[in-house]
Coordinates of C-alpha atoms in Angstrom, one line a residue:
T198 CA 0.0 0.0 0.0
N199 CA 1.4 3.4 -1.0
V200 CA 0.2 6.4 1.0
T201 CA 1.2 10.0 0.1
V202 CA 0.6 13.1 2.2
D203 CA 1.1 16.0 -0.1
S204 CA 2.5 19.4 1.0
G205 CA -0.1 21.4 2.8
A206 CA -2.2 18.3 3.5
T207 CA -2.8 16.5 6.8
L208 CA -3.6 12.8 7.4
S209 CA -4.8 11.9 10.8
D210 CA -4.4 8.2 11.4
A211 CA -6.5 8.2 14.6
A212 CA -7.0 4.4 14.8
G213 CA -3.7 3.1 13.6
G214 CA -5.2 2.0 10.3
L215 CA -2.2 2.0 8.1
P216 CA -1.1 -1.5 7.2
S217 CA 2.3 -2.7 8.3
S218 CA 3.2 -3.1 4.6
A219 CA 2.5 0.6 3.9
S220 CA 5.1 2.8 2.1
V221 CA 4.3 6.3 3.4
T222 CA 5.7 9.5 1.8
V223 CA 5.0 12.5 4.0
N224 CA 5.5 16.0 2.6
G225 CA 2.6 17.5 4.6
T226 CA 1.7 16.3 8.1
L227 CA 1.0 12.8 9.4
G228 CA -0.7 12.6 12.8
L229 CA -0.8 9.3 14.7
G230 CA -3.5 8.5 17.2
A231 CA -2.4 5.0 18.0
N232 CA 0.8 2.9 17.9
Q233 CA 1.7 2.2 14.3
T234 CA 4.2 0.0 12.3
I235 CA 4.8 0.8 8.7
D236 CA 7.3 -0.6 6.2
Q237 CA 8.8 2.6 4.7
L238 CA 8.8 6.3 5.6
A239 CA 10.0 8.9 3.1
G240 CA 9.6 12.6 2.5
S241 CA 10.3 15.9 4.1
G242 CA 7.1 16.8 6.0
A243 CA 6.2 16.3 9.7
V244 CA 5.1 13.3 11.6
S245 CA 3.4 13.9 14.9
I246 CA 3.5 10.7 17.0
G247 CA 2.0 12.1 20.2
A248 CA 2.6 9.6 23.0
H249 CA 2.5 6.6 20.6
T250 CA 5.1 4.4 19.1
L251 CA 6.0 4.5 15.4
T252 CA 8.0 1.6 14.1
V253 CA 9.5 2.0 10.6
N254 CA 11.4 -0.7 8.8
Q255 CA 13.1 1.3 6.1
G256 CA 13.2 4.6 4.3
N257 CA 14.8 8.0 3.9
F258 CA 13.0 10.7 5.8
S259 CA 14.3 14.3 6.1
G260 CA 11.3 15.9 7.9
D261 CA 10.4 16.4 11.6
V262 CA 9.2 13.7 14.0
N263 CA 7.7 15.2 17.1
G264 CA 5.8 14.1 20.2
S265 CA 6.6 12.4 23.5
G266 CA 6.3 8.9 22.0
V267 CA 9.0 6.6 20.7
T268 CA 10.2 6.1 17.2
T269 CA 12.0 2.9 16.3
Q270 CA 13.7 2.7 13.0
P271 CA 16.1 -0.2 12.4
A272 CA 17.1 0.9 8.9
V273 CA 15.9 4.5 8.4
S274 CA 18.1 7.2 7.2
Y275 CA 17.3 10.6 8.7
C276 CA 18.8 13.5 6.7
K277 CA 18.4 16.5 8.9

């Protein structure tokens, strides 16, 4: 599953509905409302994890990840 959040757009994933096989490109804002595992994270937007856990298997993300939660990324390159 490919999911793209375009610049200026916001996707609120309140229930953790993204599949674990999702390839997510964030150039806008992705807001999590539950713990979430995805396959790939790319883009240069913002990911707001709140107090949740975001697990990403791979990717190249140069945006901002914010919140008090935990981000686990075994093979993700952050280019800040």
